[in-house]
XYZ file of C-alpha atoms in Angstrom:
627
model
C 27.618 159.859 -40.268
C 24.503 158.508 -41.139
C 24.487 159.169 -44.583
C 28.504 157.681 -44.372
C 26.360 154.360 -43.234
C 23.756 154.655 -45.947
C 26.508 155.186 -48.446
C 28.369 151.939 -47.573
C 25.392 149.849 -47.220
C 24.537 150.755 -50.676
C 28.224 149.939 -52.146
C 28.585 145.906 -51.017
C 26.708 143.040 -49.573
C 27.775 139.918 -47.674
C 26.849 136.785 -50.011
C 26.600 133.586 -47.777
C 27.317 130.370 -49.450
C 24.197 127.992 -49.469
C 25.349 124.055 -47.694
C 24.590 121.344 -49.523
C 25.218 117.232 -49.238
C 25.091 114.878 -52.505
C 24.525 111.237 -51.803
C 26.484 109.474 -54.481
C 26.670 106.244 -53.495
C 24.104 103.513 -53.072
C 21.450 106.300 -55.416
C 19.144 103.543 -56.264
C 19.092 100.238 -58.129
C 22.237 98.474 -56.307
C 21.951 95.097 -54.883
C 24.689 94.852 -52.397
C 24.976 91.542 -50.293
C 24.521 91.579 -46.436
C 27.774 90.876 -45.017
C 30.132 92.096 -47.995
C 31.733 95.664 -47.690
C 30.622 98.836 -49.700
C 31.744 102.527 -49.732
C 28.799 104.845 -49.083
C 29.611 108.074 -50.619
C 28.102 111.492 -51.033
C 29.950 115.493 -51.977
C 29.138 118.333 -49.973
C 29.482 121.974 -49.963
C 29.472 124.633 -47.542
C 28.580 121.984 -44.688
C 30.676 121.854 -41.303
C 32.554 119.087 -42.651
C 31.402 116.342 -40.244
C 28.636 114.400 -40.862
C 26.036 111.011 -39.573
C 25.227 108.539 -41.850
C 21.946 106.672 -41.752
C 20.494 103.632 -43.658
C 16.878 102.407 -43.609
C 15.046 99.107 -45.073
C 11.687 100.098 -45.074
C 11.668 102.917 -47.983
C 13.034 105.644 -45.397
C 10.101 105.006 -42.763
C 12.565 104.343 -39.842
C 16.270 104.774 -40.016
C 19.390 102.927 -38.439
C 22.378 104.949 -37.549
C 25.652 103.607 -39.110
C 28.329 106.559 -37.742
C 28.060 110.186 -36.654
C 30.585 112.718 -36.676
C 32.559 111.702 -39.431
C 35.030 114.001 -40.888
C 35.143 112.378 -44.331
C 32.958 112.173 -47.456
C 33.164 107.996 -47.402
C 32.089 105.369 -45.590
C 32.946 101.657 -45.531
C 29.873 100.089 -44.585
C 29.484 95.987 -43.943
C 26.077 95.854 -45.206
C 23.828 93.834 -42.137
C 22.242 90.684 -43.087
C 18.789 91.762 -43.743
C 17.122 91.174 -46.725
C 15.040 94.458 -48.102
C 14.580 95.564 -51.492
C 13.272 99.212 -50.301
C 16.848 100.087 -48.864
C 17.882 104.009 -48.371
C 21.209 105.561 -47.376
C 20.990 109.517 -46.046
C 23.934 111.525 -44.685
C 23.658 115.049 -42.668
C 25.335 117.373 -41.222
C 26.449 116.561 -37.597
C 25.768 120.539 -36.992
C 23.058 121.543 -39.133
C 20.855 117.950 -39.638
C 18.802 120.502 -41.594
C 21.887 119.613 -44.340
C 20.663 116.472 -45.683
C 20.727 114.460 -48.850
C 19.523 110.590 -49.443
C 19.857 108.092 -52.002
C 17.675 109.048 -55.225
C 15.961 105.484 -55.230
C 16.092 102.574 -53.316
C 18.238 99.856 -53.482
C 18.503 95.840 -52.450
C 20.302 94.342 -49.612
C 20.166 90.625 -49.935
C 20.896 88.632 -47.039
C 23.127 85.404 -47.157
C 21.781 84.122 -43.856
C 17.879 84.195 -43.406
C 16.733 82.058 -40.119
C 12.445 80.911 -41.296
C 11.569 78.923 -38.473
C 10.718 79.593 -35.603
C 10.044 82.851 -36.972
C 7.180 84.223 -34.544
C 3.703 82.933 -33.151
C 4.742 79.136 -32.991
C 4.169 77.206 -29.847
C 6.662 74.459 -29.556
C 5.745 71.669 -26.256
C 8.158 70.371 -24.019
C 8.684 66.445 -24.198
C 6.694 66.856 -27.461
C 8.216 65.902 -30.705
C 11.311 67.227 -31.853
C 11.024 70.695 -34.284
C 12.822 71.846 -36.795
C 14.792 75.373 -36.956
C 15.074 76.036 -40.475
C 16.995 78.996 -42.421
C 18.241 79.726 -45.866
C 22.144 80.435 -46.540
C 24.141 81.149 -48.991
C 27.651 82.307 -49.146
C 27.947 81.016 -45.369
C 30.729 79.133 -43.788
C 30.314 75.101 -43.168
C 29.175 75.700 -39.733
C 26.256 77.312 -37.541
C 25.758 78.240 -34.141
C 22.030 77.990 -32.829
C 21.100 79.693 -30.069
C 17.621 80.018 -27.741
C 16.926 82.935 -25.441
C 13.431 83.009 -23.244
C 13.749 86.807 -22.098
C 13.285 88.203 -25.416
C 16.847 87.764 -26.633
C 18.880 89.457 -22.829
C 20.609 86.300 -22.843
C 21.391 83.464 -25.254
C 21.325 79.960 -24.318
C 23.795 77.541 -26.773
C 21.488 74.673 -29.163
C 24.570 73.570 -30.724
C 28.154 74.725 -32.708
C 28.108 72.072 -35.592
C 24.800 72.744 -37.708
C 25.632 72.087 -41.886
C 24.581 75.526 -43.066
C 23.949 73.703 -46.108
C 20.948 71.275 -44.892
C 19.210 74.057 -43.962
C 17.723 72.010 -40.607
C 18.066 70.918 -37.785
C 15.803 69.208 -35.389
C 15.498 70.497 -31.771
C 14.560 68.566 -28.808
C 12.732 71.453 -26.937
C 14.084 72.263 -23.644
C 12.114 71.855 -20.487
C 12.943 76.025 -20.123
C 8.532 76.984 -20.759
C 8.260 81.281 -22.071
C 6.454 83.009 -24.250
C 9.600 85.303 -24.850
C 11.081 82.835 -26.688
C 13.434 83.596 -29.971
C 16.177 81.180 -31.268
C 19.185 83.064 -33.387
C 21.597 81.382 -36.080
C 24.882 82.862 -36.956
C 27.892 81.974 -39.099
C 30.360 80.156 -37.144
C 33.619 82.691 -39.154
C 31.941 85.489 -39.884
C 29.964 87.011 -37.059
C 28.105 89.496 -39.320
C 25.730 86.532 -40.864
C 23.286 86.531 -38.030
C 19.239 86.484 -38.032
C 16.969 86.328 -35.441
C 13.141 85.163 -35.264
C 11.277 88.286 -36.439
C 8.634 87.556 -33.476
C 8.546 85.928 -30.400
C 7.746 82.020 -30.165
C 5.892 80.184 -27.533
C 8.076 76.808 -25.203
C 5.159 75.212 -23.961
C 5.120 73.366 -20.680
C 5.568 69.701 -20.989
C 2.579 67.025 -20.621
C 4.099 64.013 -18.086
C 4.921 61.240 -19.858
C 5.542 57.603 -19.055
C 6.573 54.762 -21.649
C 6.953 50.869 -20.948
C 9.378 49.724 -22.977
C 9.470 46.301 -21.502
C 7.481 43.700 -21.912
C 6.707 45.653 -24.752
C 6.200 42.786 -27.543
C 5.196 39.258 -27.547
C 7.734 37.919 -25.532
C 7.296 35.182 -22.756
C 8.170 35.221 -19.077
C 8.856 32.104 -17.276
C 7.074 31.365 -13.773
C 9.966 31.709 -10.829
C 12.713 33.867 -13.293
C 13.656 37.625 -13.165
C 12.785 39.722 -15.591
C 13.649 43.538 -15.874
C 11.062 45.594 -16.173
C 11.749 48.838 -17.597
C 9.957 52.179 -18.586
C 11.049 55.843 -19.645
C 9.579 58.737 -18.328
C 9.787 62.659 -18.335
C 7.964 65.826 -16.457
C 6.711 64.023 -13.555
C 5.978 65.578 -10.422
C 6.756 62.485 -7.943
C 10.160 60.409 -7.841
C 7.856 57.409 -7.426
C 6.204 54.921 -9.554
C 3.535 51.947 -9.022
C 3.947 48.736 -11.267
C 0.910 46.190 -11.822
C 0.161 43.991 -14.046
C -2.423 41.938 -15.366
C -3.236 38.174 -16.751
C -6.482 38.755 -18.356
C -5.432 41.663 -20.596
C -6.356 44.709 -18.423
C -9.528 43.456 -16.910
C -8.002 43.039 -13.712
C -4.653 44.427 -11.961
C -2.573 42.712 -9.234
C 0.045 45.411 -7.424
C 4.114 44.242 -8.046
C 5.171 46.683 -6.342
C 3.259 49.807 -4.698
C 5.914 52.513 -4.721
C 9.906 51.887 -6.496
C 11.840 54.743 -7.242
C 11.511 55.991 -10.693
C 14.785 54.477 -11.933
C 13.311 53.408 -15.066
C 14.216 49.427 -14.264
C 12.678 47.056 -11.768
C 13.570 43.394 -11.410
C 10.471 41.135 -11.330
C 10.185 37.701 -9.828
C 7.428 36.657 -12.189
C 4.614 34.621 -10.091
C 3.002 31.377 -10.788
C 0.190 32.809 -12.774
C 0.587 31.480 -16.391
C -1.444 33.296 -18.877
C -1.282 34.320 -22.423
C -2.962 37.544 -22.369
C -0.416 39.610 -19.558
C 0.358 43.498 -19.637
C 2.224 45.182 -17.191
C 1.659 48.549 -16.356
C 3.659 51.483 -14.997
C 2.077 54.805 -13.436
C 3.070 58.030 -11.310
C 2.899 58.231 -7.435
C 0.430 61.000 -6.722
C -0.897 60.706 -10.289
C -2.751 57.780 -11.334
C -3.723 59.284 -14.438
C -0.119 59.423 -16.003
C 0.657 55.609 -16.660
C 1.469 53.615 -19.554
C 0.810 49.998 -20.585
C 2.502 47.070 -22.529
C 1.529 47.724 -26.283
C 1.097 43.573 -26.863
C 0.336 40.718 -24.680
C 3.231 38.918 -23.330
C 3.347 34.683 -22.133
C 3.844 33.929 -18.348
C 4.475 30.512 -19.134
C 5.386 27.685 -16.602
C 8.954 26.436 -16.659
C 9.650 23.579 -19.034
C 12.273 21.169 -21.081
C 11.293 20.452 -24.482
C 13.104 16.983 -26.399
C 14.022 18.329 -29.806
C 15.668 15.062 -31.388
C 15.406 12.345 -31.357
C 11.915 13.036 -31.536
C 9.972 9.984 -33.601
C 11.011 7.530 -36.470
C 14.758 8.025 -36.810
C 17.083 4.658 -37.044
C 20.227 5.293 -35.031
C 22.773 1.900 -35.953
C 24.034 1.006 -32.655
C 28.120 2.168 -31.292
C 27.516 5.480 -33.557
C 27.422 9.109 -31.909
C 24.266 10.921 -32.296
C 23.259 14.059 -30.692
C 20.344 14.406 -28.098
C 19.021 17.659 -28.078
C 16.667 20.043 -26.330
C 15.388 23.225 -25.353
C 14.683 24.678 -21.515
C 12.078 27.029 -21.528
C 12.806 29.672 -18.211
C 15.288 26.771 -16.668
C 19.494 26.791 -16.402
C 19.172 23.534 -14.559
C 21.417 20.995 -15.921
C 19.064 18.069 -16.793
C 19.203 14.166 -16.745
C 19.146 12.323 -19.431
C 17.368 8.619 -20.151
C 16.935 6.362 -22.454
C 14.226 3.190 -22.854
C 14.215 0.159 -25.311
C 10.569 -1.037 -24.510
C 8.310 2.250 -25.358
C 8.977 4.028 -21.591
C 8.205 0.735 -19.873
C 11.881 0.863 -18.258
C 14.430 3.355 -18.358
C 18.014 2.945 -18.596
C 20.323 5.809 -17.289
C 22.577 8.295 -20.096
C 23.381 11.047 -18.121
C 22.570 12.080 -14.542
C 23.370 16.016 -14.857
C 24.288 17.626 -18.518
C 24.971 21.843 -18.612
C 23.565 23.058 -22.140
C 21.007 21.987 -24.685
C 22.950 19.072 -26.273
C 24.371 15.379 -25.469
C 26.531 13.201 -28.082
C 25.476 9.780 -27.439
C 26.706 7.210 -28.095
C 24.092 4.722 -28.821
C 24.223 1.664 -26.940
C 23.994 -1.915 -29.378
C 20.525 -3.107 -28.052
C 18.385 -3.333 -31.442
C 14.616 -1.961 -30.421
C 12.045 -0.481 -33.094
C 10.364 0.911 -29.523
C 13.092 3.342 -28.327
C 12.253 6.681 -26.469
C 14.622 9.418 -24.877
C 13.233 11.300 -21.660
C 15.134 14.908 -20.437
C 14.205 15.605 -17.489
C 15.223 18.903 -15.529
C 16.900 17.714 -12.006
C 15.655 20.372 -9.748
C 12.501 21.061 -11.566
C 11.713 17.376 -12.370
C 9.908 18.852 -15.263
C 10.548 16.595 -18.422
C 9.840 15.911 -22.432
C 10.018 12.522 -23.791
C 10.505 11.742 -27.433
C 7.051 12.108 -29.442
C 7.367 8.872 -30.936
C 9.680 5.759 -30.974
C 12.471 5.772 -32.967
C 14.816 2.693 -34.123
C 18.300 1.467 -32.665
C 19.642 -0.864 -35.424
C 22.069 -3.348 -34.168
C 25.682 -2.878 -35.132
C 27.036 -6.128 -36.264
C 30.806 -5.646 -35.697
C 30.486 -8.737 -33.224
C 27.563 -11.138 -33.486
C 27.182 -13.921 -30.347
C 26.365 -17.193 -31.970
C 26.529 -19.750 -29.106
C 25.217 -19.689 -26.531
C 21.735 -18.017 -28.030
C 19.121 -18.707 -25.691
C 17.695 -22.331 -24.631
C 20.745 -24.186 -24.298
C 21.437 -26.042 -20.978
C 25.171 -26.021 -20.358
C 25.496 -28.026 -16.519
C 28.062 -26.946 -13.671
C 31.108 -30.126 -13.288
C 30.176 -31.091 -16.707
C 32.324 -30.466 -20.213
C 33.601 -27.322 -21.164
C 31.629 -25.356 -23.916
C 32.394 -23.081 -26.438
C 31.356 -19.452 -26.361
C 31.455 -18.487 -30.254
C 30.503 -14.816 -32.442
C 31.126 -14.321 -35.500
C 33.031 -10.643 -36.285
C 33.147 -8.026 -38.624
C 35.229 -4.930 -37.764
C 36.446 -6.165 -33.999
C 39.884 -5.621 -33.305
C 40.480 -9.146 -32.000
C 40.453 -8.212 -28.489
C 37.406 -9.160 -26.374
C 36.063 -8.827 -23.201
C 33.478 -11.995 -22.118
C 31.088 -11.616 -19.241
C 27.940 -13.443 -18.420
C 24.723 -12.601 -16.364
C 22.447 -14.815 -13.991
C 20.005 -12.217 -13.471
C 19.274 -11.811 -17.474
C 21.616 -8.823 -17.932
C 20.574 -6.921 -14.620
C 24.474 -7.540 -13.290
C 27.432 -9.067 -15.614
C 30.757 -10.906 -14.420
C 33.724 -11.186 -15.834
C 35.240 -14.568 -18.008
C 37.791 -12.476 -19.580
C 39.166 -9.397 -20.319
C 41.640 -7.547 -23.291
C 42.049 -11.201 -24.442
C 43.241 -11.881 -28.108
C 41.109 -14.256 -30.133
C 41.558 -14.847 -33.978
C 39.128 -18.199 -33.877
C 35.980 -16.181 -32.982
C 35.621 -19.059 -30.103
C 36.282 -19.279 -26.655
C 36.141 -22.531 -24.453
C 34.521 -21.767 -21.085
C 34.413 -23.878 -17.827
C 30.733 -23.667 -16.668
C 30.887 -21.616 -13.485
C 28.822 -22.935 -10.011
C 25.990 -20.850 -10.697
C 23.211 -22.576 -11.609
C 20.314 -20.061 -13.272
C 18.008 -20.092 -15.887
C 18.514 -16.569 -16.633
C 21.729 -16.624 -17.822
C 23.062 -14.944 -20.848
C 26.746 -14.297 -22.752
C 28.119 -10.800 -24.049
C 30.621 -10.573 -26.123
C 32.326 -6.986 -26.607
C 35.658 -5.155 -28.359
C 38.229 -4.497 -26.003
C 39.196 -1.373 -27.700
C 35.605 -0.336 -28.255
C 33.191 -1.791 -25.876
C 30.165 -0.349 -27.386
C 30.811 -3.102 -30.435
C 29.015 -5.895 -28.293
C 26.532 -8.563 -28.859
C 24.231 -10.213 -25.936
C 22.695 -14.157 -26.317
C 19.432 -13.471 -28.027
C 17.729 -14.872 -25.129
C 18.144 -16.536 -22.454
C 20.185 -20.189 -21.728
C 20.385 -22.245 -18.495
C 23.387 -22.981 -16.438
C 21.945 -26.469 -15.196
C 23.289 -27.636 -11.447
C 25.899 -29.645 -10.871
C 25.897 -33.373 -10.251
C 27.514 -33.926 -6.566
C 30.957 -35.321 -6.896
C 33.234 -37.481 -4.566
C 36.165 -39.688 -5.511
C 38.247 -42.231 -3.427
C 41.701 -41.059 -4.076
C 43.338 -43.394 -1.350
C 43.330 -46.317 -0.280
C 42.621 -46.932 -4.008
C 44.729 -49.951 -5.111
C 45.817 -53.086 -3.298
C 47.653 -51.505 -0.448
C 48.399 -53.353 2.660
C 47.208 -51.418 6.092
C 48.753 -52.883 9.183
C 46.661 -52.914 12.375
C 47.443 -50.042 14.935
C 49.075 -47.768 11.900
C 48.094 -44.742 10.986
C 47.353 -44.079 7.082
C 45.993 -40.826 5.469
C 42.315 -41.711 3.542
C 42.365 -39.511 1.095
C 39.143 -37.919 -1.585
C 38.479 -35.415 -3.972
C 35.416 -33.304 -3.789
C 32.857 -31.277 -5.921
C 29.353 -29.654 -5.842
C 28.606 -31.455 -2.017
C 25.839 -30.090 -0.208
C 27.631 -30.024 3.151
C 30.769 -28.953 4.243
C 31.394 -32.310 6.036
C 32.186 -36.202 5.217
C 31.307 -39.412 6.778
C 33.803 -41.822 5.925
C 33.314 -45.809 6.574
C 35.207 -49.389 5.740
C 34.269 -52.487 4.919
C 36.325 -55.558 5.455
C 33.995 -58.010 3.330
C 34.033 -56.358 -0.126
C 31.486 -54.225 0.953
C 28.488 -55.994 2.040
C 28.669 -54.161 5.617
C 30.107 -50.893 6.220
C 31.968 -49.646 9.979
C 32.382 -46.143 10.756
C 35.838 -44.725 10.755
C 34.071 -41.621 11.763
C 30.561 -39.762 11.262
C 31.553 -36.416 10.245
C 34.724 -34.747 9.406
C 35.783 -31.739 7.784
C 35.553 -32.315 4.379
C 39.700 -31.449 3.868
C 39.860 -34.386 1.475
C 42.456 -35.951 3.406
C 41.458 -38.318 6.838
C 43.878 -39.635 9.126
C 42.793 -42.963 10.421
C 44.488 -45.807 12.842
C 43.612 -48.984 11.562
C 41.687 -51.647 14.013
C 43.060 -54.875 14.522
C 40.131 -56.208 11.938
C 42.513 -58.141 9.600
C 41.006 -59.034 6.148
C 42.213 -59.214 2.560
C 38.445 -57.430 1.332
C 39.089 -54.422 2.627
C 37.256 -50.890 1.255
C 36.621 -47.307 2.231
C 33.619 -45.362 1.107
C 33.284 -41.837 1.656
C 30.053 -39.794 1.332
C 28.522 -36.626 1.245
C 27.323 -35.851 4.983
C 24.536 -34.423 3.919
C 23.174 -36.174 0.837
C 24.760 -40.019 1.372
C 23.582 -40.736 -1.809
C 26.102 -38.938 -3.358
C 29.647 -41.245 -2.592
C 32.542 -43.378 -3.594
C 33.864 -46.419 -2.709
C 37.799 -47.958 -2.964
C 38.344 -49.018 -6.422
C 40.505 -51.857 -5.459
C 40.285 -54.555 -2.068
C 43.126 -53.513 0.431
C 44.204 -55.673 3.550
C 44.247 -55.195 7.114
C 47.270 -56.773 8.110
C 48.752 -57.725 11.868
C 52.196 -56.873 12.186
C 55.058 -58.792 12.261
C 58.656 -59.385 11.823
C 60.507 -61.401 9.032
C 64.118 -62.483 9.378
C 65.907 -62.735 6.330
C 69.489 -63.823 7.526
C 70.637 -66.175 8.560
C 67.619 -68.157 6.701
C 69.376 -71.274 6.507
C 72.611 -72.994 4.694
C 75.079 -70.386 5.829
C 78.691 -71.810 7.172
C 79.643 -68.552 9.510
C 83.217 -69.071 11.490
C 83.519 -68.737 15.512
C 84.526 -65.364 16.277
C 83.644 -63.974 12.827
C 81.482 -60.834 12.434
C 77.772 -61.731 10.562
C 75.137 -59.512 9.475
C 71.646 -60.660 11.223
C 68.871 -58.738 8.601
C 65.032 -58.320 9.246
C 62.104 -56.813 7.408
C 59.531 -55.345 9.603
C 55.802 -55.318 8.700
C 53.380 -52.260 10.683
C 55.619 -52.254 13.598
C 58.503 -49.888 14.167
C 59.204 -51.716 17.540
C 62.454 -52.962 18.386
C 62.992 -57.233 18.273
C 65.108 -59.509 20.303
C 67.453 -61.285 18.885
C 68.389 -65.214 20.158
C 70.254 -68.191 18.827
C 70.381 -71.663 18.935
């Protein structure tokens, strides 16, 4: 048997078949693209048949597992986006890893999506300026998402969805979320594959407090007794609270506004009475006196004020045109009053007593001055501006007043004068008034009246004054006036009585009552004395000593028969001032005259006969007899 043994040992052998893998495909040279697809392929022979597949970036120092247990001699592999130009590929059997076989040189992966900032060792400060994450890309999609994590990279925190992969920047506001774990990723919005991360871990620093006035901030001005807001940002503070001062002499000094406000960023300010030109406010932390901020420029508190803009000095304004007052209110809404003066601020005549706004049309009054002056004047304030030099009202010469002028005398009772103008422009309407005070008050002569002979005859009114003065104005536009050029006299009036009755040769019977009868003007009382005279005149007897002066007396004649007969009646208080009976009258007695039968007649018995009789101051009845 043994020999048997020896025998067949010597007669065969069992061959076994040596294993072997073949990398094909990358073998050195390629540049494949992160993010596109390639086959990885190798040949093998007398393996198991299933196999890993490796790839490394680093010239086969480390490797990065891609599959295992693969029953196939391919691979399609989405190449990562890296970017290595020392790339390997190795495949081995999944049963004997002794079975290997790697690319024959390296290749190049290029990557389409590199992020290069931040890329490691950065330190990036909350509330600090804004950085930029920056990343090359090419063969991306429009769109980026950035991302942040600050646990080196266990969760992701969203920057934004919308970054141009083709500007290659965008600038972060750092989030108050402090780490020195920090990384920030950027991937392709469609295709997930195009991702990078920072290679190393960044630092989010903690954030310095920070407060910022932003108003006053310039050179504005504040107004004593307004509100002004004043506002400030602010970020990373530790209290809820802020303090607000502020200062007139440019920091030297600080007065409190308010001690403690809640950090709202706005506080409404009641400025004080405290004008200065060199103010600040400033704004600073509860708790923290050391985080504040201060106005970067001076600001005005000014006091409150109106300030005349026109007309402000040598303008000529023609009377009856518009012109427009203006002005300016410094820190006021007040509606304002509005004067103007002909005499250099002497006097001042009324425009407005309460305008809204910053502007009046005016219409300028006809009174010709070279020494005018406007005044604004704020009502509640009583703060005003007056015009920085006269200007000049020119007279508009649509109606000129010719007569009366100034020094005429025109008396009360006497003639009737004429009021005359000349005109240019008028419509041929016209009011007339005149003044006994010099223009202070005007009354009426007439009103709307049409006039074509520039002349108007006027009955002298009882006003006696040597103040007196005519204006003459447009019905239809009553700024086209003219006023006397000075002042005339309306001279008293000369005391006026006239016998009216009796007045001619009447005959008064004694006992009968007649009516004496006067006219009247100008007396100085309100009473008569009335007297008559039966010897022309050359002695007077009372009829009576005072009576109302009615201009009408009834009086009962005496039994003081004459043919001289006259009645005077006189002013009871002035009897200087009189008049007497133009003509003699008589005092007759009464009596009876029979006028038939007055002789001759032939009248038959027992016939019917008219007996006729005039009687003279009686109305008593007679007695008839015969013979």
């Amino acid at each position: 048997m043994r020999k048997l043994l020896l025998l067949i040992a010597v007669l065969f052998s069992i061959v076994v078949n040596a294993q072997t893998i073949t990398v094909t495909s990358p073998n050195g040279t390629e540049i494949w693209a992160g993010c596109t697809v390639h086959n990885i392929t190798w040949s093998s022979s007398g393996t198991s048949g299933f196999f890993n597949v490796d790839y490394s970036t680093n010239g086969g120092t480390s490797w990065t597992s891609l599959a295992t247990n693969l029953n196939t001699t391919t691979y399609s592999w989405t190449v990562p986006n890296t970017s290595s130009s020392t790339c390997l590929v190795r495949v081995f059997d999944t049963n004997t890893p002794a079975t290997v076989d790697q690319s024959n040189a390296v290749f190049t992966i290029t990557a389409p999506l590199i992020l290069t900032s931040p890329n490691g060792s950065e330190s990036w400060q909350v509330g600090g300026t804004t950085q930029n994450i920056t990343w090359a890309a090419s063969g991306t999609g429009t769109y980026l998402t950035l991302e942040y994590s600050t646990d080196f990279g266990s969760t992701w925190t969203t920057i934004t969805t919308t970054a141009v992969a083709s500007s290659g920047t965008y600038a972060w506001t750092i989030p108050n979320a402090p780490s020195t774990n920090c990384l920030v990723r950027v991937k392709d919005n469609s295709l997930s594959c195009m991702t990078d991360v920072s290679n190393n871990l960044f630092t989010i620093a903690p954030p310095t407090h920070i407060i910022t006035v932003t108003s006053p901030n310039t050179a504005l001005t504040y107004y004593v007794s307004n509100s002004y807001n004043i506002t400030w940002t602010s970020a990373y503070l530790s209290s809820s609270f802020v303090k607000i001062e502020y200062s007139i002499d440019n920091g030297s000094t600080w007065t409190t506004i308010i001690a403690s406000t809640s950090n709202s960023g706005t506080y409404t300010w009641l400025v004080p009475n405290t004008p200065s030109a060199t103010c600040l406010v400033k704004v600073s932390e509860v708790g923290m006196p050391a985080t504040f901020d201060v106005s970067n420029v001076n600001f005005i508190i000014a006091p409150q004020s109106v300030v005349l803009n026109t007309p402000n000095g040598a303008e000529s304004w023609t009377g009856c045109t518009t012109q427009t007052i203006s002005w300016t209110k410094n820190g006021t809404a007040n509606n304002v009053k509005l004067e103007y003066s002909l005499d250099n601020g002497t006097t001042w005549n009324l425009i407005s007593s309460s305008v809204t706004g910053t502007s009046y049309s005016w219409t300028v009054p006809n009174t010709p001055s070279t020494t005018c002056l406007v005044r604004v004047t704020d009502i509640t304030l009583l703060v005003n501006d007056v015009s920085n030099a006269t200007f000049n009202i020119i007279q508009n010469t649509a109606i000129v007043v010719t007569a009366p002028n100034g020094t005429e005398s025109w008396q009360v009772g006497g003639p009737t004068h004429n009021i005359t103008w000349a005109m240019s422009g008028a419509s041929n309407y016209y009011n007339i008034y005149y003044s006994i005070n010099g223009g202070s008050s005007w009354t009426t002569i007439i009103t709307g009246t049409y006039i074509t002979t520039n002349s108007y005859t006027w009955t002298i009114p009882n006003f006696p004054s040597a103040n007196c003065l005519i204006k003459v104005e447009d019905y239809y536009n009553t700024c086209q006036n003219d006023i006397s050029n000075a002042v005339f006299t309306i001279a008293p009036p000369t005391p006026i009585i006239t016998v009216t009755s009796p007045n001619t040769a009447l005959i008064y019977y004694v006992n009968n009552t007649y009516n004496i009868t006067w006219t009247s003007a100008y007396l100085s009382s309100s009473f008569v004395k009335i007297d008559y005279s039966i010897d022309n005149g050359s002695t007077w007897l009372a009829v009576i000593s005072s009576t109302n002066n009615s201009g009408s007396y009834t009086w009962i004649v005496p039994n003081t028969p004459s043919t001289t007969c006259l009645v005077r009646v006189s002013d009871y208080g002035n009897a200087l001032t009189f008049d007497v009976s133009n003509v003699n009258f008589t005092i007759a007695s009464p009596y009876v005259v029979l006028n038939t039968p007055n002789g001759a007649e032939s009248w038959n018995g027992c016939s019917s006969q008219t007996i006729s009789w005039t009687k003279y101051g009686t109305a008593n009845n007679v007695k008839l007899e015969y013979t």
